[in-house]
Amino acid sequence: MTRRRQDLNVCGVTAAIAVIDGKWKTALLWLLEPGPRRPAELRRQLPGLSEKVLTQALREMETDGLVRREVYDVLPPKTEYSLTDFGRDLSEALAPLSDWGHRRLANLAGPATEPAPAP
């Protein structure tokens, strides 16, 4: 696997976004927060995610130091992924952004409509 090159002369936000780019990485971070998960479990929780794309995303996240891959020497083979301390730091840093996103969605939905009073 080739290492993706990172320009060192960019702002910190751009550098952070570079490791979570793509459709699935933030969802994978969220799913790995509670603890280790097997790849099949991650796929079940993310409908539409192919095995190929899952493997690619997890390998990139491993290369970037966000996840740890542990292979157990058992039959049938067993592999688990978990967040590293660095990945956990990123997940915590993204929490305020997630809160902002939920507020934005609430604003887009408009004011909650109240039921009409009974006659």
mmCIF file of C-alpha atoms in Angstrom:
data_model
loop_
_atom_site.group_PDB
_atom_site.id
_atom_site.type_symbol
_atom_site.label_atom_id
_atom_site.label_comp_id
_atom_site.label_asym_id
_atom_site.label_seq_id
_atom_site.Cartn_x
_atom_site.Cartn_y
_atom_site.Cartn_z
ATOM 1 C CA MET A 1 0.000 0.000 0.000
ATOM 2 C CA THR A 2 1.335 3.420 -0.852
ATOM 3 C CA ARG A 3 1.390 6.110 1.780
ATOM 4 C CA ARG A 4 -0.758 9.121 0.942
ATOM 5 C CA ARG A 5 1.359 12.251 0.847
ATOM 6 C CA GLN A 6 0.384 15.079 3.168
ATOM 7 C CA ASP A 7 1.401 18.668 2.531
ATOM 8 C CA LEU A 8 2.925 19.896 5.791
ATOM 9 C CA ASN A 9 2.261 23.560 4.933
ATOM 10 C CA VAL A 10 -1.523 23.573 5.453
ATOM 11 C CA CYS A 11 -3.742 24.697 8.280
ATOM 12 C CA GLY A 12 -4.554 22.221 11.036
ATOM 13 C CA VAL A 13 -8.207 21.883 10.027
ATOM 14 C CA THR A 14 -7.190 20.858 6.512
ATOM 15 C CA ALA A 15 -4.750 18.305 7.945
ATOM 16 C CA ALA A 16 -7.479 16.874 10.193
ATOM 17 C CA ILE A 17 -10.032 16.692 7.388
ATOM 18 C CA ALA A 18 -7.509 14.839 5.221
ATOM 19 C CA VAL A 19 -7.679 11.813 7.554
ATOM 20 C CA ILE A 20 -11.492 11.726 7.740
ATOM 21 C CA ASP A 21 -12.232 12.411 4.092
ATOM 22 C CA GLY A 22 -14.688 10.149 2.368
ATOM 23 C CA LYS A 23 -18.154 8.934 3.164
ATOM 24 C CA TRP A 24 -17.466 6.300 5.825
ATOM 25 C CA LYS A 25 -14.551 7.284 8.070
ATOM 26 C CA THR A 26 -16.460 9.453 10.528
ATOM 27 C CA ALA A 27 -19.129 6.746 10.850
ATOM 28 C CA LEU A 28 -16.406 4.161 11.468
ATOM 29 C CA LEU A 29 -14.854 6.371 14.157
ATOM 30 C CA TRP A 30 -18.256 6.639 15.823
ATOM 31 C CA LEU A 31 -18.876 2.873 15.682
ATOM 32 C CA LEU A 32 -15.421 2.083 17.080
ATOM 33 C CA GLU A 33 -15.750 4.504 20.020
ATOM 34 C CA PRO A 34 -17.376 1.994 22.426
ATOM 35 C CA GLY A 35 -14.753 -0.683 21.766
ATOM 36 C CA PRO A 36 -13.301 -3.212 19.315
ATOM 37 C CA ARG A 37 -15.445 -4.380 16.409
ATOM 38 C CA ARG A 38 -15.068 -7.084 13.795
ATOM 39 C CA PRO A 39 -15.301 -6.041 10.124
ATOM 40 C CA ALA A 40 -18.535 -7.987 9.526
ATOM 41 C CA GLU A 41 -20.145 -6.193 12.472
ATOM 42 C CA LEU A 42 -19.139 -2.808 11.044
ATOM 43 C CA ARG A 43 -20.599 -3.742 7.645
ATOM 44 C CA ARG A 44 -23.904 -4.795 9.222
ATOM 45 C CA GLN A 45 -24.159 -1.446 10.985
ATOM 46 C CA LEU A 46 -23.430 0.542 7.811
ATOM 47 C CA PRO A 47 -25.772 -0.595 5.034
ATOM 48 C CA GLY A 48 -24.394 0.292 1.630
ATOM 49 C CA LEU A 49 -20.762 -0.091 2.669
ATOM 50 C CA SER A 50 -19.037 -2.719 0.538
ATOM 51 C CA GLU A 51 -16.373 -5.029 1.907
ATOM 52 C CA LYS A 52 -13.804 -3.512 -0.469
ATOM 53 C CA VAL A 53 -14.502 0.067 0.624
ATOM 54 C CA LEU A 54 -14.576 -0.955 4.310
ATOM 55 C CA THR A 55 -11.182 -2.632 3.978
ATOM 56 C CA GLN A 56 -9.740 0.381 2.161
ATOM 57 C CA ALA A 57 -11.074 2.868 4.722
ATOM 58 C CA LEU A 58 -9.856 0.814 7.698
ATOM 59 C CA ARG A 59 -6.405 0.385 6.142
ATOM 60 C CA GLU A 60 -6.124 4.127 5.512
ATOM 61 C CA MET A 61 -7.247 4.823 9.080
ATOM 62 C CA GLU A 62 -4.657 2.316 10.330
ATOM 63 C CA THR A 63 -1.940 3.996 8.236
ATOM 64 C CA ASP A 64 -2.998 7.367 9.674
ATOM 65 C CA GLY A 65 -2.708 5.980 13.216
ATOM 66 C CA LEU A 66 -6.427 6.185 14.030
ATOM 67 C CA VAL A 67 -7.240 2.490 14.352
ATOM 68 C CA ARG A 68 -5.439 -0.621 15.492
ATOM 69 C CA ARG A 69 -5.916 -3.925 13.679
ATOM 70 C CA GLU A 70 -5.556 -7.048 15.762
ATOM 71 C CA VAL A 71 -5.451 -10.462 14.104
ATOM 72 C CA TYR A 72 -6.038 -13.482 16.324
ATOM 73 C CA ASP A 73 -4.363 -16.796 15.470
ATOM 74 C CA VAL A 74 -7.525 -18.912 15.626
ATOM 75 C CA LEU A 75 -9.674 -20.867 13.209
ATOM 76 C CA PRO A 76 -11.700 -19.417 11.675
ATOM 77 C CA PRO A 77 -9.502 -16.294 11.442
ATOM 78 C CA LYS A 78 -10.598 -13.400 13.626
ATOM 79 C CA THR A 79 -9.728 -9.728 13.122
ATOM 80 C CA GLU A 80 -10.813 -6.804 15.285
ATOM 81 C CA TYR A 81 -10.391 -3.075 14.860
ATOM 82 C CA SER A 82 -10.260 -0.564 17.692
ATOM 83 C CA LEU A 83 -9.430 3.104 18.111
ATOM 84 C CA THR A 84 -5.909 4.090 19.069
ATOM 85 C CA ASP A 85 -5.393 6.890 21.578
ATOM 86 C CA PHE A 86 -4.799 9.163 18.574
ATOM 87 C CA GLY A 87 -8.085 8.039 17.017
ATOM 88 C CA ARG A 88 -9.911 8.586 20.307
ATOM 89 C CA ASP A 89 -8.447 12.118 20.451
ATOM 90 C CA LEU A 90 -9.815 12.806 16.969
ATOM 91 C CA SER A 91 -13.211 11.399 17.907
ATOM 92 C CA GLU A 92 -13.355 13.688 20.952
ATOM 93 C CA ALA A 93 -12.267 16.665 18.841
ATOM 94 C CA LEU A 94 -15.104 15.951 16.393
ATOM 95 C CA ALA A 95 -17.790 15.878 19.138
ATOM 96 C CA PRO A 96 -18.388 19.683 19.070
ATOM 97 C CA LEU A 97 -18.607 19.553 15.275
ATOM 98 C CA SER A 98 -21.212 16.795 15.596
ATOM 99 C CA ASP A 99 -23.206 18.937 18.045
ATOM 100 C CA TRP A 100 -23.064 21.844 15.591
ATOM 101 C CA GLY A 101 -24.260 19.555 12.788
ATOM 102 C CA HIS A 102 -27.270 18.435 14.850
ATOM 103 C CA ARG A 103 -28.167 22.090 15.583
ATOM 104 C CA ARG A 104 -27.896 22.859 11.868
ATOM 105 C CA LEU A 105 -30.245 19.990 11.023
ATOM 106 C CA ALA A 106 -32.717 21.241 13.620
ATOM 107 C CA ASN A 107 -32.564 24.733 12.078
ATOM 108 C CA LEU A 108 -33.161 23.300 8.596
ATOM 109 C CA ALA A 109 -36.225 21.432 9.876
ATOM 110 C CA GLY A 110 -37.690 24.754 10.979
ATOM 111 C CA PRO A 111 -39.596 25.546 14.145
ATOM 112 C CA ALA A 112 -41.501 22.669 15.676
ATOM 113 C CA THR A 113 -45.174 22.955 14.962
ATOM 114 C CA GLU A 114 -47.457 22.859 17.965
ATOM 115 C CA PRO A 115 -50.793 21.054 17.793
ATOM 116 C CA ALA A 116 -53.845 23.269 17.483
ATOM 117 C CA PRO A 117 -55.683 23.785 20.785
ATOM 118 C CA ALA A 118 -58.797 21.653 21.256
ATOM 119 C CA PRO A 119 -62.114 23.569 20.922
#
